[in-house]
mmCIF file of C-alpha atoms in Angstrom:
data_model
loop_
_atom_site.group_PDB
_atom_site.id
_atom_site.type_symbol
_atom_site.label_atom_id
_atom_site.label_comp_id
_atom_site.label_asym_id
_atom_site.label_seq_id
_atom_site.Cartn_x
_atom_site.Cartn_y
_atom_site.Cartn_z
ATOM 1 C CA MET A 5 -0.046 -0.221 0.175
ATOM 2 C CA THR A 6 2.806 2.449 1.147
ATOM 3 C CA ALA A 7 4.558 1.591 -2.448
ATOM 4 C CA LEU A 8 1.248 2.996 -4.343
ATOM 5 C CA VAL A 9 1.021 6.054 -2.388
ATOM 6 C CA ILE A 10 4.559 6.733 -3.101
ATOM 7 C CA ARG A 11 4.368 6.021 -6.689
ATOM 8 C CA SER A 12 1.433 8.113 -6.766
ATOM 9 C CA LEU A 13 2.843 11.156 -5.025
ATOM 10 C CA ASN A 14 6.115 10.730 -7.106
ATOM 11 C CA ILE A 15 4.289 11.023 -10.528
ATOM 12 C CA LEU A 16 1.864 13.794 -9.290
ATOM 13 C CA LEU A 17 4.890 15.864 -7.675
ATOM 14 C CA GLY A 18 7.234 15.271 -10.907
ATOM 15 C CA ILE A 19 4.580 16.240 -13.278
ATOM 16 C CA PHE A 20 3.782 19.217 -11.117
ATOM 17 C CA PHE A 21 7.403 20.837 -10.468
ATOM 18 C CA ILE A 22 7.848 19.955 -14.382
ATOM 19 C CA PHE A 23 5.147 22.043 -15.151
ATOM 20 C CA LEU A 24 5.587 24.989 -12.198
ATOM 21 C CA GLY A 25 9.640 25.019 -13.596
ATOM 22 C CA LEU A 26 8.742 25.559 -17.413
ATOM 23 C CA LEU A 27 6.190 28.356 -16.272
ATOM 24 C CA LYS A 28 9.303 29.995 -15.034
ATOM 25 C CA LEU A 29 11.492 29.362 -18.110
ATOM 26 C CA THR A 30 9.173 30.495 -20.752
ATOM 27 C CA PRO A 31 5.885 32.284 -21.356
ATOM 28 C CA ASN A 32 5.290 29.902 -24.338
ATOM 29 C CA ILE A 33 2.754 27.861 -21.911
ATOM 30 C CA ILE A 34 0.499 30.403 -19.873
ATOM 31 C CA ARG A 35 2.405 34.052 -20.804
ATOM 32 C CA ASP A 36 0.071 35.688 -18.408
ATOM 33 C CA LEU A 37 0.719 33.997 -15.448
ATOM 34 C CA HIS A 38 4.585 34.296 -16.536
ATOM 35 C CA LYS A 39 4.472 37.627 -16.826
ATOM 36 C CA ASP A 40 3.020 37.183 -13.099
ATOM 37 C CA LEU A 41 5.982 34.976 -12.025
ATOM 38 C CA ARG A 42 8.544 37.555 -13.476
ATOM 39 C CA ALA A 43 6.942 40.363 -11.404
ATOM 40 C CA GLU A 44 6.743 38.361 -8.159
ATOM 41 C CA TYR A 45 10.443 37.143 -8.274
ATOM 42 C CA VAL A 46 11.322 40.840 -8.609
ATOM 43 C CA LYS A 47 10.230 41.330 -5.133
ATOM 44 C CA TYR A 48 11.364 37.993 -3.781
ATOM 45 C CA ALA A 49 14.685 39.098 -5.256
ATOM 46 C CA LYS A 50 14.870 41.892 -2.927
ATOM 47 C CA VAL A 51 14.367 39.899 0.329
ATOM 48 C CA PHE A 52 16.558 37.275 -0.896
ATOM 49 C CA PRO A 53 18.230 35.544 2.508
ATOM 50 C CA PHE A 54 21.459 36.643 3.589
ATOM 51 C CA ALA A 55 21.455 39.125 0.368
ATOM 52 C CA LYS A 56 22.323 42.491 2.701
ATOM 53 C CA SER A 57 24.620 40.913 5.256
ATOM 54 C CA VAL A 58 26.600 39.461 2.233
ATOM 55 C CA GLY A 59 26.363 42.794 0.527
ATOM 56 C CA TYR A 60 25.191 41.051 -3.117
ATOM 57 C CA ARG A 61 21.828 41.318 -5.160
ATOM 58 C CA VAL A 62 20.715 38.182 -6.418
ATOM 59 C CA PRO A 63 19.380 39.283 -10.153
ATOM 60 C CA SER A 64 15.716 38.754 -10.078
ATOM 61 C CA LYS A 65 15.958 36.984 -13.720
ATOM 62 C CA TRP A 66 18.416 34.364 -12.540
ATOM 63 C CA TYR A 67 16.859 33.864 -9.254
ATOM 64 C CA ARG A 68 13.617 32.587 -11.331
ATOM 65 C CA ARG A 69 15.533 30.314 -13.945
ATOM 66 C CA GLY A 70 17.405 28.970 -11.296
ATOM 67 C CA VAL A 71 14.842 28.036 -9.224
ATOM 68 C CA GLY A 72 12.774 27.043 -12.336
ATOM 69 C CA GLY A 73 15.803 24.652 -13.600
ATOM 70 C CA VAL A 74 15.943 23.314 -9.619
ATOM 71 C CA GLU A 75 12.396 22.284 -9.962
ATOM 72 C CA ILE A 76 12.427 20.831 -13.547
ATOM 73 C CA LEU A 77 15.411 18.634 -12.358
ATOM 74 C CA CYS A 78 13.887 17.030 -9.142
ATOM 75 C CA GLY A 79 10.476 16.652 -11.332
ATOM 76 C CA LEU A 80 12.097 14.614 -13.808
ATOM 77 C CA ILE A 81 14.122 12.446 -11.034
ATOM 78 C CA MET A 82 10.620 12.089 -8.925
ATOM 79 C CA LEU A 83 9.068 11.292 -12.196
ATOM 80 C CA VAL A 84 11.413 8.836 -14.233
ATOM 81 C CA ILE A 85 14.479 7.947 -11.938
ATOM 82 C CA PRO A 86 13.614 4.606 -10.299
ATOM 83 C CA ASN A 87 16.541 5.173 -7.383
ATOM 84 C CA ARG A 88 15.003 5.944 -4.135
ATOM 85 C CA LYS A 89 18.001 7.950 -2.535
ATOM 86 C CA ILE A 90 18.116 10.254 -5.247
ATOM 87 C CA LYS A 91 14.099 10.685 -5.309
ATOM 88 C CA LYS A 92 14.859 11.398 -1.852
ATOM 89 C CA MET A 93 17.691 14.575 -2.315
ATOM 90 C CA ALA A 94 15.321 15.615 -4.711
ATOM 91 C CA ASN A 95 12.508 15.717 -1.851
ATOM 92 C CA ILE A 96 14.773 17.684 -0.083
ATOM 93 C CA VAL A 97 15.906 20.197 -2.682
ATOM 94 C CA LEU A 98 12.387 20.732 -3.347
ATOM 95 C CA LEU A 99 11.491 21.193 0.151
ATOM 96 C CA LEU A 100 14.289 23.842 0.851
ATOM 97 C CA THR A 101 13.024 25.331 -2.294
ATOM 98 C CA LYS A 102 9.678 25.648 -1.141
ATOM 99 C CA LEU A 103 10.691 26.739 2.432
ATOM 100 C CA LEU A 104 12.564 29.716 0.746
ATOM 101 C CA ASN A 105 9.353 30.291 -1.306
ATOM 102 C CA LEU A 106 7.444 30.603 2.110
ATOM 103 C CA TYR A 107 10.021 32.866 3.569
ATOM 104 C CA SER A 108 9.946 35.250 0.188
ATOM 105 C CA HIS A 109 6.010 35.268 0.963
ATOM 106 C CA PHE A 110 6.415 36.310 4.793
ATOM 107 C CA ALA A 111 8.947 38.682 3.994
ATOM 108 C CA ILE A 112 7.185 40.729 1.413
ATOM 109 C CA ASP A 113 3.937 40.412 3.353
ATOM 110 C CA ASP A 114 2.272 38.327 0.693
ATOM 111 C CA LEU A 115 -1.442 37.553 1.498
ATOM 112 C CA PHE A 116 -2.271 33.858 2.550
ATOM 113 C CA GLU A 117 -4.020 33.479 -0.898
ATOM 114 C CA ARG A 118 -0.661 33.692 -2.716
ATOM 115 C CA MET A 119 1.033 31.384 -0.581
ATOM 116 C CA ALA A 120 -1.382 28.527 -0.215
ATOM 117 C CA PRO A 121 -0.093 26.595 -3.101
ATOM 118 C CA THR A 122 3.372 27.058 -1.940
ATOM 119 C CA LEU A 123 2.201 25.296 1.537
ATOM 120 C CA VAL A 124 -0.026 23.097 0.078
ATOM 121 C CA PHE A 125 2.990 21.402 -2.159
ATOM 122 C CA PHE A 126 5.092 21.848 0.768
ATOM 123 C CA PHE A 127 3.061 19.511 2.814
ATOM 124 C CA MET A 128 2.648 17.116 0.048
ATOM 125 C CA LEU A 129 6.386 16.643 -0.126
ATOM 126 C CA VAL A 130 6.607 16.243 3.591
ATOM 127 C CA CYS A 131 3.874 13.514 3.393
ATOM 128 C CA ARG A 132 6.135 11.663 0.789
ATOM 129 C CA MET A 133 8.900 12.208 2.880
ATOM 130 C CA VAL A 134 6.963 10.753 6.079
ATOM 131 C CA VAL A 135 5.465 7.969 3.621
ATOM 132 C CA ASP A 136 8.794 7.103 2.511
ATOM 133 C CA TRP A 137 10.315 6.675 5.795
ATOM 134 C CA GLN A 138 7.516 4.344 6.990
ATOM 135 C CA PHE A 139 8.283 2.111 3.945
ATOM 136 C CA ASP A 140 11.871 2.169 5.018
ATOM 137 C CA LYS A 141 10.607 1.148 8.286
ATOM 138 C CA SER A 142 8.406 -1.883 7.171
ATOM 139 C CA LEU A 143 11.591 -3.171 4.668
ATOM 140 C CA ALA A 144 13.598 -2.908 7.872
ATOM 141 C CA GLU A 145 10.952 -4.758 9.955
ATOM 142 C CA LYS A 146 10.384 -7.931 7.229
ATOM 143 C CA VAL A 147 14.167 -8.167 7.778
ATOM 144 C CA GLU A 148 14.769 -10.272 11.126
ATOM 145 C CA PRO A 149 17.846 -12.522 11.726
ATOM 146 C CA GLU A 150 17.514 -15.595 11.579
ATOM 147 C CA GLU A 151 17.784 -18.132 14.773
ATOM 148 C CA VAL A 152 20.885 -19.859 15.011
ATOM 149 C CA GLU A 153 20.974 -23.532 16.360
ATOM 150 C CA GLY A 154 22.178 -23.576 20.117
ATOM 151 C CA SER A 155 22.078 -20.267 20.963
ATOM 152 C CA TYR A 156 23.273 -19.234 24.503
ATOM 153 C CA ASP A 157 20.100 -16.876 24.547
ATOM 154 C CA LYS A 158 17.791 -20.087 25.092
ATOM 155 C CA VAL A 159 18.271 -22.596 27.729
ATOM 156 C CA ASP A 160 16.543 -26.036 26.908
ATOM 157 C CA ILE A 161 14.741 -27.091 30.026
ATOM 158 C CA ARG A 162 13.991 -30.656 30.315
ATOM 159 C CA THR A 163 11.670 -32.400 32.448
ATOM 160 C CA PRO A 164 12.532 -35.846 34.020
#
């Protein structure tokens, strides 16, 4: 059952993040949404963490393109790559990008309705990670050590 849940989350999240990354990179899918994302990333670049303390301003164009590229790459990994460890790493990277996105929303005092999709997919990534940990635990419980004959832990008591 957990394998089915993980597979379906991998497919759903992979397709979503590929789509979201493509929206950030190209206006060919939905032009108005791409234009809105460009305007939002100008605001996000101004509140980028540690930008003021380091004294470096992140260009909004490259910030948007970087986040979009990471989302496409991690979405492809979630969708195509069969290795579970690589998928866990992609999940962690996507969680970090969603945390950065949530930070940006809070820093510019965005309305809740603007940050709600980010929260939904953040919690879906958390759920995928929890289900994956449960799957690891169930696999570990299935592998039990075999009993060795003549073990010192068990003492045969013979009654006369």
